[in-house]
Coordinates of C-alpha atoms and ligand atoms in Angstrom, one line a residue:
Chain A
X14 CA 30.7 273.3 49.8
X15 CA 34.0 274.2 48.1
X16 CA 34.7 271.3 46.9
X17 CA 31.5 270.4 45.3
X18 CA 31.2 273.5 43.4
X19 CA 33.3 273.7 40.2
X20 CA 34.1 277.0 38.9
X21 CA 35.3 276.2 35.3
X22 CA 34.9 273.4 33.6
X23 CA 37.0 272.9 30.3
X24 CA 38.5 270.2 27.5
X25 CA 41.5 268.6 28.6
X26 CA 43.6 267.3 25.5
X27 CA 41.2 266.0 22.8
X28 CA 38.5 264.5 24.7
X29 CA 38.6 264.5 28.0
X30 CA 37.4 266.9 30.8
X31 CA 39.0 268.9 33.5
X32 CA 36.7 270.8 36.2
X33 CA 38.4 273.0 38.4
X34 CA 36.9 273.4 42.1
X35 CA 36.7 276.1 43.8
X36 CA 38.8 275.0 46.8
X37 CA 41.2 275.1 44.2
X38 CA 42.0 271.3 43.3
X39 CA 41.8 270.5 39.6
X40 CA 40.1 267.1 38.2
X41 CA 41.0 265.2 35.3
X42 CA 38.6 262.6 33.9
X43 CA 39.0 260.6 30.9
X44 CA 36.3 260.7 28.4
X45 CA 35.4 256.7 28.0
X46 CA 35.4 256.5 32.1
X47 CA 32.8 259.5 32.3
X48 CA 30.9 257.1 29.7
X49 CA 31.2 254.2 32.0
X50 CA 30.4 256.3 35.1
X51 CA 26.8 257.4 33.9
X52 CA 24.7 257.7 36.4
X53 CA 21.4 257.3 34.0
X54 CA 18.4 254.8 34.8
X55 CA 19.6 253.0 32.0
X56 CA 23.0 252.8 33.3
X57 CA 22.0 252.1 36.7
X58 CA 19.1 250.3 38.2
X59 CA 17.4 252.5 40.6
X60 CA 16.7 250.2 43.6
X61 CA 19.7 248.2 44.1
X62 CA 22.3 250.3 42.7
X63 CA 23.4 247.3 40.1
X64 CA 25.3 248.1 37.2
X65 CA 23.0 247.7 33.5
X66 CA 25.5 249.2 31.1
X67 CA 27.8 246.4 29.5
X68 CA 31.2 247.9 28.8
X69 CA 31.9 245.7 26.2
X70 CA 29.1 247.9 24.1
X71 CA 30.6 250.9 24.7
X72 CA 32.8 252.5 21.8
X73 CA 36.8 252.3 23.1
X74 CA 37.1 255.9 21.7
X75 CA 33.4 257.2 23.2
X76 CA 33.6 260.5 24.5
X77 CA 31.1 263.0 25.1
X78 CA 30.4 266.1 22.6
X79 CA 28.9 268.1 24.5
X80 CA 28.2 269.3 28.0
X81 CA 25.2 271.6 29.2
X82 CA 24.8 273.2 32.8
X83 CA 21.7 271.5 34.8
X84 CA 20.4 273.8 37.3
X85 CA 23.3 275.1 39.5
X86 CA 24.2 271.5 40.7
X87 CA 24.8 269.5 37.9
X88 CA 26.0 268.6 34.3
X89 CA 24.4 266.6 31.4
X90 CA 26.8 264.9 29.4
X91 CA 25.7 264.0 25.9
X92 CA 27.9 261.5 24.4
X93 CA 29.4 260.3 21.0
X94 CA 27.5 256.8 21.2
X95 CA 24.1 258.7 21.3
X96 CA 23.3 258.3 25.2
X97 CA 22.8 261.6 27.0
X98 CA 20.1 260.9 29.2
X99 CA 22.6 260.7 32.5
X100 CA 22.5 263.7 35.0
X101 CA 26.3 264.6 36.6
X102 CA 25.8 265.7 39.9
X103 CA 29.1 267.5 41.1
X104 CA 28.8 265.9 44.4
X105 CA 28.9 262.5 42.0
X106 CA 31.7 264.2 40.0
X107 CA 34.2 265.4 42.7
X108 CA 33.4 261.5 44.1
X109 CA 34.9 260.3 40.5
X110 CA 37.7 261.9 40.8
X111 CA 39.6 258.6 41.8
X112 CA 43.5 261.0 42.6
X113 CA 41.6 263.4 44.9
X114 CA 43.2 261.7 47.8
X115 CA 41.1 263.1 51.1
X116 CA 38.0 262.0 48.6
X117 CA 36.0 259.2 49.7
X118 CA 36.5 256.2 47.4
X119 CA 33.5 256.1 45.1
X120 CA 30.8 254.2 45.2
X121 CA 29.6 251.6 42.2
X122 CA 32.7 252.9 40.4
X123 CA 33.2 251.5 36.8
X124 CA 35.9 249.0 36.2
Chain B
X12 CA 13.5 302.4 79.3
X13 CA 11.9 301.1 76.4
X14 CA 13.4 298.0 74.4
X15 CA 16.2 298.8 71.9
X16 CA 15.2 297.6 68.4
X17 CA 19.0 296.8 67.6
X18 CA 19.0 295.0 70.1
X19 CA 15.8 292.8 69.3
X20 CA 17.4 292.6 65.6
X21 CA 20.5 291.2 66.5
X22 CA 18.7 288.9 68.7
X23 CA 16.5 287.9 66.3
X24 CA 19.5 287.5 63.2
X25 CA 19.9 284.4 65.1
X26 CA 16.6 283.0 64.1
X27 CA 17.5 281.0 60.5
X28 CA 15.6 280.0 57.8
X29 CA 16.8 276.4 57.0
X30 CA 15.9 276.4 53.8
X31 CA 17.1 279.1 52.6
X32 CA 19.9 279.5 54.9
X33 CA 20.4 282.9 55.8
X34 CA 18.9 284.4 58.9
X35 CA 15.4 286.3 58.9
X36 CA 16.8 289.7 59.4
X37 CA 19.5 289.6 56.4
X38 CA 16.7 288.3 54.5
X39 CA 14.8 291.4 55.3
X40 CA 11.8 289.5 56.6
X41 CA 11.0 291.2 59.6
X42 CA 9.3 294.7 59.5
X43 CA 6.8 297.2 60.7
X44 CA 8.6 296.8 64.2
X45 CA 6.8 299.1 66.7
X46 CA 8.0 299.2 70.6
X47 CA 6.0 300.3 73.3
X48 CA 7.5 300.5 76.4
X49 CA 8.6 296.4 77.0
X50 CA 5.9 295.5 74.3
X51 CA 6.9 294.7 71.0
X52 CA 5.6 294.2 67.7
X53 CA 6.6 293.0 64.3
X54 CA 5.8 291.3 61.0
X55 CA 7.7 288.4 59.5
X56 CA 7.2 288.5 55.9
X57 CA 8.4 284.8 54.3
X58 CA 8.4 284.4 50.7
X59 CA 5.5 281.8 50.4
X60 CA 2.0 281.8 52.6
X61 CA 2.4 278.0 52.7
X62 CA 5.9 277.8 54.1
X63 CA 6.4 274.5 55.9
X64 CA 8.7 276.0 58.7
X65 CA 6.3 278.9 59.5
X66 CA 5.4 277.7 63.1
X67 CA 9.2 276.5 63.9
X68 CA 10.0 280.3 62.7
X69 CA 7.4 282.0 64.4
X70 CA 8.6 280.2 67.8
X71 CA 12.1 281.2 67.3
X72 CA 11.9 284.6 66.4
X73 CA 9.4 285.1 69.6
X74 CA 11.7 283.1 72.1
X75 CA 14.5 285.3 70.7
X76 CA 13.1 288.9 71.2
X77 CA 11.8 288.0 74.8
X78 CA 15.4 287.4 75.6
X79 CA 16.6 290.7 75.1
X80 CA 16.8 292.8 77.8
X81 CA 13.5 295.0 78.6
X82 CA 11.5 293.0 76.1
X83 CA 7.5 292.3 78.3
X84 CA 5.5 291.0 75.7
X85 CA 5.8 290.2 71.7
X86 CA 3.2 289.8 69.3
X87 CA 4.4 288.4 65.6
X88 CA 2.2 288.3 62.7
X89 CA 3.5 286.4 60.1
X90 CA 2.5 287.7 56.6
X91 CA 3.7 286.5 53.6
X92 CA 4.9 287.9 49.6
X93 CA 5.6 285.5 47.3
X94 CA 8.6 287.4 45.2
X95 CA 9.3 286.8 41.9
X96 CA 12.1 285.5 40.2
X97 CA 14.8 286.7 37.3
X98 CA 13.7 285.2 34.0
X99 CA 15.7 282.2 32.8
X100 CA 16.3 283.3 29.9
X101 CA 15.3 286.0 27.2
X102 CA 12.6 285.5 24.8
X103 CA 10.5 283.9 27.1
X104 CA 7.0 285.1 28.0
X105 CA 5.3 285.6 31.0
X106 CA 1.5 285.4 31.8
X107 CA 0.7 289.0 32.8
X108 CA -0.6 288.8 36.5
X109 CA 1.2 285.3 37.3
X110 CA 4.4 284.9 39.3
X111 CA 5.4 281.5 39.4
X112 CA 4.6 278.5 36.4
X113 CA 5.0 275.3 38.0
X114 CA 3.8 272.4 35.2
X115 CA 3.1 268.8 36.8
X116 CA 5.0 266.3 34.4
X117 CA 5.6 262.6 34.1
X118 CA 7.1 260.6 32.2
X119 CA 3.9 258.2 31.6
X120 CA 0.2 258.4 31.9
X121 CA -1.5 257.5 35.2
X122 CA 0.8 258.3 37.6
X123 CA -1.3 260.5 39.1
X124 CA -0.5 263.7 37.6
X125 CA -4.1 265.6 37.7
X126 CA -5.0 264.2 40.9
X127 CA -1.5 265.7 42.6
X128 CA -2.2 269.0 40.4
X129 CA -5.7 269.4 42.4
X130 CA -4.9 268.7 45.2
X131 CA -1.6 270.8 45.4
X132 CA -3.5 273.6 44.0
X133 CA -6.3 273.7 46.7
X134 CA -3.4 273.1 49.5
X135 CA -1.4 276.0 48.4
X136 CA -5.0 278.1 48.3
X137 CA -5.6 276.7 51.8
X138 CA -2.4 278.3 53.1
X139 CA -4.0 281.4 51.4
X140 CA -2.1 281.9 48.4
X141 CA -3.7 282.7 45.4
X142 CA -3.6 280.0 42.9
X143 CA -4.8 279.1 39.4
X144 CA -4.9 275.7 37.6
X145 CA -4.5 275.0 34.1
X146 CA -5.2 271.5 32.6
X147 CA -3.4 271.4 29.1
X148 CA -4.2 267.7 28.5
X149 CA -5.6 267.8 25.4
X150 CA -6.2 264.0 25.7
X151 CA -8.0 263.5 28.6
X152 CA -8.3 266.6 30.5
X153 CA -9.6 265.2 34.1
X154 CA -9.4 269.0 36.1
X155 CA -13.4 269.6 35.9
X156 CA -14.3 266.0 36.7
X157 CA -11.5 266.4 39.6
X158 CA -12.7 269.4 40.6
X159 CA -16.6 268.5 40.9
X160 CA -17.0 271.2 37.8
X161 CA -18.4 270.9 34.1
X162 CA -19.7 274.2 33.4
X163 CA -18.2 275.8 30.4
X164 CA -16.3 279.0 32.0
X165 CA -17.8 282.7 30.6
X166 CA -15.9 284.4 27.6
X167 CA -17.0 287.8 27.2
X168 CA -15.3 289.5 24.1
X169 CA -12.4 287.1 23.5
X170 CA -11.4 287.4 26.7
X171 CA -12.1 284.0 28.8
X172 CA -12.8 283.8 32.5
X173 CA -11.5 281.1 34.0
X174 CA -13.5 278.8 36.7
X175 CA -13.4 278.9 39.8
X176 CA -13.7 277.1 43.1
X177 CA -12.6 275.8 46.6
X178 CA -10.4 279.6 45.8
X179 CA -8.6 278.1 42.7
X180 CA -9.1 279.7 39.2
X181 CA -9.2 276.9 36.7
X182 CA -9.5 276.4 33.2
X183 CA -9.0 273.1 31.1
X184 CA -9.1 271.7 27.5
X185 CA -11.8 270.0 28.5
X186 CA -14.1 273.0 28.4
X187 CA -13.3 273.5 24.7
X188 CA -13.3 270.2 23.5
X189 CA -15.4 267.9 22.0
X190 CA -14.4 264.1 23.2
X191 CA -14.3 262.6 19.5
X192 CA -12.7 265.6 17.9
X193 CA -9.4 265.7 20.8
X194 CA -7.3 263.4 18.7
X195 CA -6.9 265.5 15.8
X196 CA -5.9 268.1 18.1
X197 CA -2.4 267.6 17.3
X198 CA 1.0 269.8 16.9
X199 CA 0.4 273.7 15.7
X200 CA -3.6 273.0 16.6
X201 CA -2.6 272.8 19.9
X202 CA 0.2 274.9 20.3
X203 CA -2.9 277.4 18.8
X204 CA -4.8 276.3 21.8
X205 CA -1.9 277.2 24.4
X206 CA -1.5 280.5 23.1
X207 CA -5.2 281.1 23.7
X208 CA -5.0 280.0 27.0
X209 CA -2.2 281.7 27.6
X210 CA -2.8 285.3 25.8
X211 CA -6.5 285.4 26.6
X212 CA -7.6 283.9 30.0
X213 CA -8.3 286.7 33.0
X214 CA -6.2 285.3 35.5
X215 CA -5.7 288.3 37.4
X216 CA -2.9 288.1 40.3
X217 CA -1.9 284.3 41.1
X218 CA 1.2 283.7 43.3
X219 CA 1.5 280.0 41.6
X220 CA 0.1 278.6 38.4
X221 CA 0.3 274.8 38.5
X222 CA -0.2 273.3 35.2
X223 CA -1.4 269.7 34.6
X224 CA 0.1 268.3 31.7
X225 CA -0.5 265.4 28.8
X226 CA 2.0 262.4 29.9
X227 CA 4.9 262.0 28.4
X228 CA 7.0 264.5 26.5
X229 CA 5.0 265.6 23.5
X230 CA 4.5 269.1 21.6
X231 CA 2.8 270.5 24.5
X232 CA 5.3 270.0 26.7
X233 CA 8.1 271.3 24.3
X234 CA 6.1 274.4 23.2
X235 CA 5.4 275.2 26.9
X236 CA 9.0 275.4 28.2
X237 CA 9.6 277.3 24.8
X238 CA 7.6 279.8 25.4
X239 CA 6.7 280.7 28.8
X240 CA 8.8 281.4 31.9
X241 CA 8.5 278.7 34.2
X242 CA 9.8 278.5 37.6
X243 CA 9.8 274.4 37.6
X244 CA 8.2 271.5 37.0
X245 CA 7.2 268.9 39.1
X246 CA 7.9 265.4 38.3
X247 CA 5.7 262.7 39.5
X248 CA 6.7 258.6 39.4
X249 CA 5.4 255.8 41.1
X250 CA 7.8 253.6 42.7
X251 CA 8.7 251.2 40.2
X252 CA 11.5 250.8 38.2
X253 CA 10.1 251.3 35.0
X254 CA 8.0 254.5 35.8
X255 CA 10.8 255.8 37.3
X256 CA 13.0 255.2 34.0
X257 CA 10.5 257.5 32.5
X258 CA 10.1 259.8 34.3
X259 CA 13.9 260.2 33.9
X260 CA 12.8 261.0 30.8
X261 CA 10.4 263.8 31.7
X262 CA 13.4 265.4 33.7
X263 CA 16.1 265.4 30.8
X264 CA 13.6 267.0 28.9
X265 CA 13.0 269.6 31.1
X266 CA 16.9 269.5 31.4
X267 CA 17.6 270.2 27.9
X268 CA 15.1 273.3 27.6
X269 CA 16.6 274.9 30.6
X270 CA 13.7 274.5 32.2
X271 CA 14.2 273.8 36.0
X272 CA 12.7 270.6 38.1
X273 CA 11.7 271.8 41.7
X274 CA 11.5 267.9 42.8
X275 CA 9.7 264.7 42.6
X276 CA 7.0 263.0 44.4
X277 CA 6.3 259.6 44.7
X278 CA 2.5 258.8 44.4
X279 CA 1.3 255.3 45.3
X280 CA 4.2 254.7 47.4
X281 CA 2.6 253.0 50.0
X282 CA -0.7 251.2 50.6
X283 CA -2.0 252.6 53.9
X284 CA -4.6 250.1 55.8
X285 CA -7.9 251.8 56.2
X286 CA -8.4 249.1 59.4
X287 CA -4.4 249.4 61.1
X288 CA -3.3 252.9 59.3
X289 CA -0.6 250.6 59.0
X290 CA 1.8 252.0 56.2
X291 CA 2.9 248.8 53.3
X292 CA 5.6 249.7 50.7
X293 CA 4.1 247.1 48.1
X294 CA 6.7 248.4 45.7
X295 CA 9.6 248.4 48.0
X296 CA 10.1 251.7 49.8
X297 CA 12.5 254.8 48.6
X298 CA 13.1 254.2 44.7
X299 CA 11.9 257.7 44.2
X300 CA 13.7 259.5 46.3
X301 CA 17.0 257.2 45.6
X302 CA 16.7 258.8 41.9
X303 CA 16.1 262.5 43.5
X304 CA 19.6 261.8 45.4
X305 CA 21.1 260.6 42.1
X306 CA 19.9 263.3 40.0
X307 CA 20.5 265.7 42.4
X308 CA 17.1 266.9 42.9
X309 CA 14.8 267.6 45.7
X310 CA 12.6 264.7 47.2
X311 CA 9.0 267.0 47.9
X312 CA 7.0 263.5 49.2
X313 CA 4.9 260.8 49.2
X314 CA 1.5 259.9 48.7
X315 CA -0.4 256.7 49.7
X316 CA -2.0 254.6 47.4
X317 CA -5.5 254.6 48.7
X318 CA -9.2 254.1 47.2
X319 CA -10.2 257.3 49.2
X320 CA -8.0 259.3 46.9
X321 CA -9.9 258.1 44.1
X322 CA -13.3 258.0 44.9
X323 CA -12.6 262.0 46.1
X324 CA -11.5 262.5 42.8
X325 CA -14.2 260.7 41.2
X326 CA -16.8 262.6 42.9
X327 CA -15.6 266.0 42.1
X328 CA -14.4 266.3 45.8
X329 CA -10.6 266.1 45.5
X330 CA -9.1 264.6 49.1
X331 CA -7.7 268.4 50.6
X332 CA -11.4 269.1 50.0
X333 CA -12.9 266.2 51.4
X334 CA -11.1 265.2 54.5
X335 CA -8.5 268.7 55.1
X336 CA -7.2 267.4 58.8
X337 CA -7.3 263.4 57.1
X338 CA -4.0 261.8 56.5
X339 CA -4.0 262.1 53.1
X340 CA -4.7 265.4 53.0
X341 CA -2.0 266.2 55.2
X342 CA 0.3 264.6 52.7
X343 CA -0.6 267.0 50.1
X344 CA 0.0 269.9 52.1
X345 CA 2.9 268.8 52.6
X346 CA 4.3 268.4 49.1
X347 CA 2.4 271.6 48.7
X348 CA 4.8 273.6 51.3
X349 CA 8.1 271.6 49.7
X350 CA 7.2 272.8 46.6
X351 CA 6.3 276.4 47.5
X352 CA 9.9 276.2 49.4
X353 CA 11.8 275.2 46.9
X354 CA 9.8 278.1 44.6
X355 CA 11.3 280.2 47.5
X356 CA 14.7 278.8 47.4
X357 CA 15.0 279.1 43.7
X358 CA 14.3 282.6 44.0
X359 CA 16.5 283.5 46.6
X360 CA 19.9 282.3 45.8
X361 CA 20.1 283.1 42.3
X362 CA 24.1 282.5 41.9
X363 CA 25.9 282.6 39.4
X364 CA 26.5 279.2 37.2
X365 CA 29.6 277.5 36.5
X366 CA 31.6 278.5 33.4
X367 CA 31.8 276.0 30.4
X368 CA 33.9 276.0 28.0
X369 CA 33.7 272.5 26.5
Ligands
ATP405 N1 -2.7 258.0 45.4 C1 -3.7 257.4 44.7 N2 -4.4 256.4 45.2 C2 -5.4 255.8 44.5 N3 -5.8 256.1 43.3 C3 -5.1 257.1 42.7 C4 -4.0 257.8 43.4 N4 -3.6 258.8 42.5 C5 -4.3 258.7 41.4 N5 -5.2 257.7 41.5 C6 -6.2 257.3 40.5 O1 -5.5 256.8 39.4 C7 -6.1 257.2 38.2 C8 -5.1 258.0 37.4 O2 -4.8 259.2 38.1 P1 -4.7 260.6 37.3 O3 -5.8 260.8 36.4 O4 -4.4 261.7 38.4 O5 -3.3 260.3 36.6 P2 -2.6 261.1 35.4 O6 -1.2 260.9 35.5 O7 -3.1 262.5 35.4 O8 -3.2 260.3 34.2 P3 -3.2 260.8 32.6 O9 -1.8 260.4 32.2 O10 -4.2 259.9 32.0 O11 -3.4 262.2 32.6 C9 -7.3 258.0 38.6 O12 -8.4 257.1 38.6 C10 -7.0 258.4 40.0 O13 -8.2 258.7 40.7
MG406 MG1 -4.1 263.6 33.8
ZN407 ZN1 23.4 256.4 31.2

C-alpha cells in the first residue's frame, strides 16, 4: 500500500512533476511523457488496450497546468494542449515511474 | 462459570469485514452483549441493511464465539445503521432527513439509467432500508411509468408529499410537467425546479436518496453537484466503446466538482437465453469493468440485456417487483448491496488526501 500512496506531490523544475511515496522513494516524471501516458478513452481504446493518441500531434513543449486530487486514489491532469479528460491512478503512476527498479515494467508504455 | 465477554470479543476481533477491512469489534459493530450462563447474545450492527457479506459475517462471528471456552449457545441478530458521512466540502447543502445522495448518471441517453434507478431503489428497500427516488429528468421523466404510478403526489401548503410505493418515496418531474411545455424548461427554470424539490418535498428519514438524472452532463447535473452533498454517483455504460467514451465523460465531470463516483455498472452486458439461461456477451465481455480498473473505480455489476426487463418496466412492474427470487432480480440486488458497500466504505475510512502543491 506504501508505495501506491503518494504523500506530496509537487513541481519539479518548470514543468515536470515529482510525487513522493510514502515508502519513501521519490518519482520524477517529465511533463510531455505524462501527456503521452494518458490513460483517457481517447487516448486508449478501452477493449484492446491499443494506443489512439498520435504523438506526432502532441505539442513538444505540452505539459500539464494543473493537477486536481480524484477521490483518494487518483489525479486528473489537465494539460496545456486542452485534454484533461485522463484519470491518473497512482497504482498507474508509481507503474510509470520507468527508474523505480523493483517496479514492474509498465504496461502500453509511450514511446 | 459463565462465559467471559473478553474473551468472546477477542474471539470475535477475528471476524473481518472485507470491505471495509478492519475487524467487527474495532468497528464497534457488536453490542447489547448479554451472557447467561454458556448462552450468549449479541447484536451486529453493519453500516448498511443491504450489506452483501451479511450472511458470510453472521457465520463467522457465530463460529467464532462458540469457540471460546464455556460458550453453549449464541444467538446474533444482525441490525443495521446506516451512518453518515463528513461533508465534502463547505457550502454544500443537505436535504434535511436524508443521509446519503447517490445520483444515477451517464454519459448518454438510454443506457438504462431510470430502469437501474428503480430497480436499485426497491432492492435497497427490500433489504429494509429506507429509500426515496427522485427523477430530475426534465426531458423524459420515465420514474411513474417505471414505477406503475401517474397520480400527481399531494401538496398541502407548499409543502409536497412525495409518492409512494413498493416502500420507496418517489417524486418526478413528470408529475409537474406538461409534455409540450418540458423543453423550454431549460437552465435557471430548472435549477428553480431542483430547489423546489429539494427545499419543499417531505421526505422524512431516508437512509439513501437515489436520483435518476437527464443523460449527459447538462445544468442539472452541474447545479446538483453544486449544491447538494452527495455521497456518489453511479455511472452506468453499456459495453461499447463508444458509450463507454461517454460515460468517461460523466465521470470527469463528477471529477471536477469533487463530487465522488461510487462505481459503474454495465447494463446490457450480456444477452441471457430465456430457452438455455445461457449467458452471450454480444458486445464482447468486460469493457466496463476494464475502464473501472483504469480509472481506478469500483466495478458494482452487470445486468442482462433482456425483454423481461423491459416489459416490467413498461408495465409499471419494475423486475425486483416482478420476479424478486428471478435472475434478473438477483442482479440488481446485487449492484444494490455493492453500492450500499461502497456508501459504507466511503464513510468509514475518511483519510486524509494527498498534498498538492502543483
Ligand atoms: N437491461 C435491459 N434489458 C432490456 N431493455 C432494457 C434494459 N435496460 C433498459 N432497457 C430498456 O431500454 C430503454 C431505455 O432505458 P431507460 O429509460 O432506463 O434508459 P435511460 O438511460 O434512463 O434513458 P434516458 O436517457 O432517455 O433517460 C427502455 O425501454 C428500457 O425498458
Ligand atoms: Mg431515464
Ligand atoms: Zn487522454
Amino acid at each position: 500500500m506504501d508505495r501506491t500512496t503518494p504523500v506530496e506531490i509537487s513541481r519539479e523544475g518548470a514543468h515536470d512533476v515529482a510525487i513522493l511515496w510514502k515508502d519513501g522513494r521519490r518519482s520524477s516524471y517529465a511533463a510531455r511523457y505524462l501527456r503521452l501516458a494518458c490513460p483517457c478513452a481517447q487516448c486508449i481504446e478501452e477493449i484492446t488496450g491499443r494506443p489512439l493518441l498520435d504523438p506526432a500531434t502532441v505539442p513538444e513543449d505540452v505539459h500539464p497546468v494543473r493537477i486536481d486530487a480524484v477521490g483518494h486514489y487518483a489525479i486528473q491532469i489537465m494539460f496545456s494542449d486542452g485534454h484533461g479528460t485522463g484519470i491518473f491512478t497512482f497504482d498507474r503512476l508509481r507503474e510509470l515511474d520507468r527508474e523505480d527498479s523493483d517496479s514492474p515494467s509498465p504496461s502500453g508504455s509511450p514511446a | 462459570m459463565p462465559a467471559d465477554e473478553k474473551a468472546i470479543l477477542t474471539a470475535l476481533g477475528k471476524v473481518m469485514d472485507p470491505d471495509l477491512n478492519r475487524d467487527i469489534v474495532s468497528l464497534g459493530f457488536v453490542k447489547n452483549m448479554k451472557i447467561v450462563g454458556g448462552k450468549v447474545a449479541f447484536d451486529v450492527e453493519l453500516t448498511t441493511p443491504a450489506c452483501p457479506v451479511k450472511d458470510q459475517l453472521k457465520a463467522q462471528a457465530e463460529e467464532q464465539a462458540l469457540s471460546v471456552e464455556g460458550v453453549e449457545s449464541v444467538d446474533i441478530t444482525m441490525t443495521a445503521q446506516v451512518r453518515q458521512s463528513a461533508p465534502q466540502s463547505a457550502g454544500l447543502q443537505k436535504i434535511p432527513g436524508v443521509t446519503h445522495m447517490i445520483p444515477v448518471a451517464s454519459g448518454k441517453g438510454g443506457v438504462g439509467k431510470s430502469t437501474v434507478s428503480v430497480n436499485l431503489a426497491l432492492a435497497l428497500a427490500q433489504t429494509g432500508a429506507r429509500v426515496g427516488l427522485m427523477d430530475l429528468d426534465i426531458y423524459g421523466p420515465s420514474v411513474p411509468t417505471i414505477m406503475g404510478l401517474e397520480a400527481k403526489p399531494v401538496v398541502e401548503e407548499n409543502r409536497i408529499l412525495p409518492a409512494e410505493k413498493h416502500g420507496v418515496k418517489f417524486i418526478s418531474m413528470g408529475f409537474f410537467l406538461e409534455e409540450e411545455k418540458a423543453v423550454v424548461w431549460r437552465g435557471p427554470m430548472l435549477v428553480k425546479m431542483i430547489d423546489e424539490f429539494i427545499a419543499n418535498v417531505e421526505w422524512g428519514e431516508l437512509d439513501y436518496m437515489i436520483v435518476d438524472l437527464p443523460p449527459g452532463t447538462g445544468d442539472i447535473q452541474l447545479s446538483l453537484c453544486q449544491k447538494i452533498a452527495l455521497t456518489g454517483a453511479v455511472v452506468v455504460s453499456t459495453p461499447q466503446d463508444v458509450a463507454l467514451k461517454v460515460a468517461q465523460k460523466a465521470i470527469s465531470l463528477f471529477n471536477s466538482l469533487k463530487t465522488p463516483v461510487l462505481g459503474l455498472v454495465e447494463n446490457m452486458s450480456y444477452y441471457s437465453c430465456p430457452a438455455c439461461g445461457e449467458k452471450d456477451y454480444i458486445f464482447g465481455h468486460g469493457g466496463t469493468k476494464k475502464a473501472a480498473t483504469r480509472l481506478g473505480l469500483p466495478f458494482l455489476g452487470e445486468l442482462p440485456l433482456s425483454t423481461k426487463i423491459r416489459e416490467d418496466s413498461d408495465a409499471g412492474e419494475p423486475t425486483v417487483i416482478a420476479d424478486p427470487n428471478g435472475e434478473h432480480a438477483r442482479a440488481f440486488q446485487a449492484i444494490a448491496a455493492q453500492m450500499a458497500a461502497q456508501v459504507s466504505i466511503r464513510t468509514m475510512n475518511e483519510e486524509a488526501a494527498v498534498k498538492i502543491n502543483f
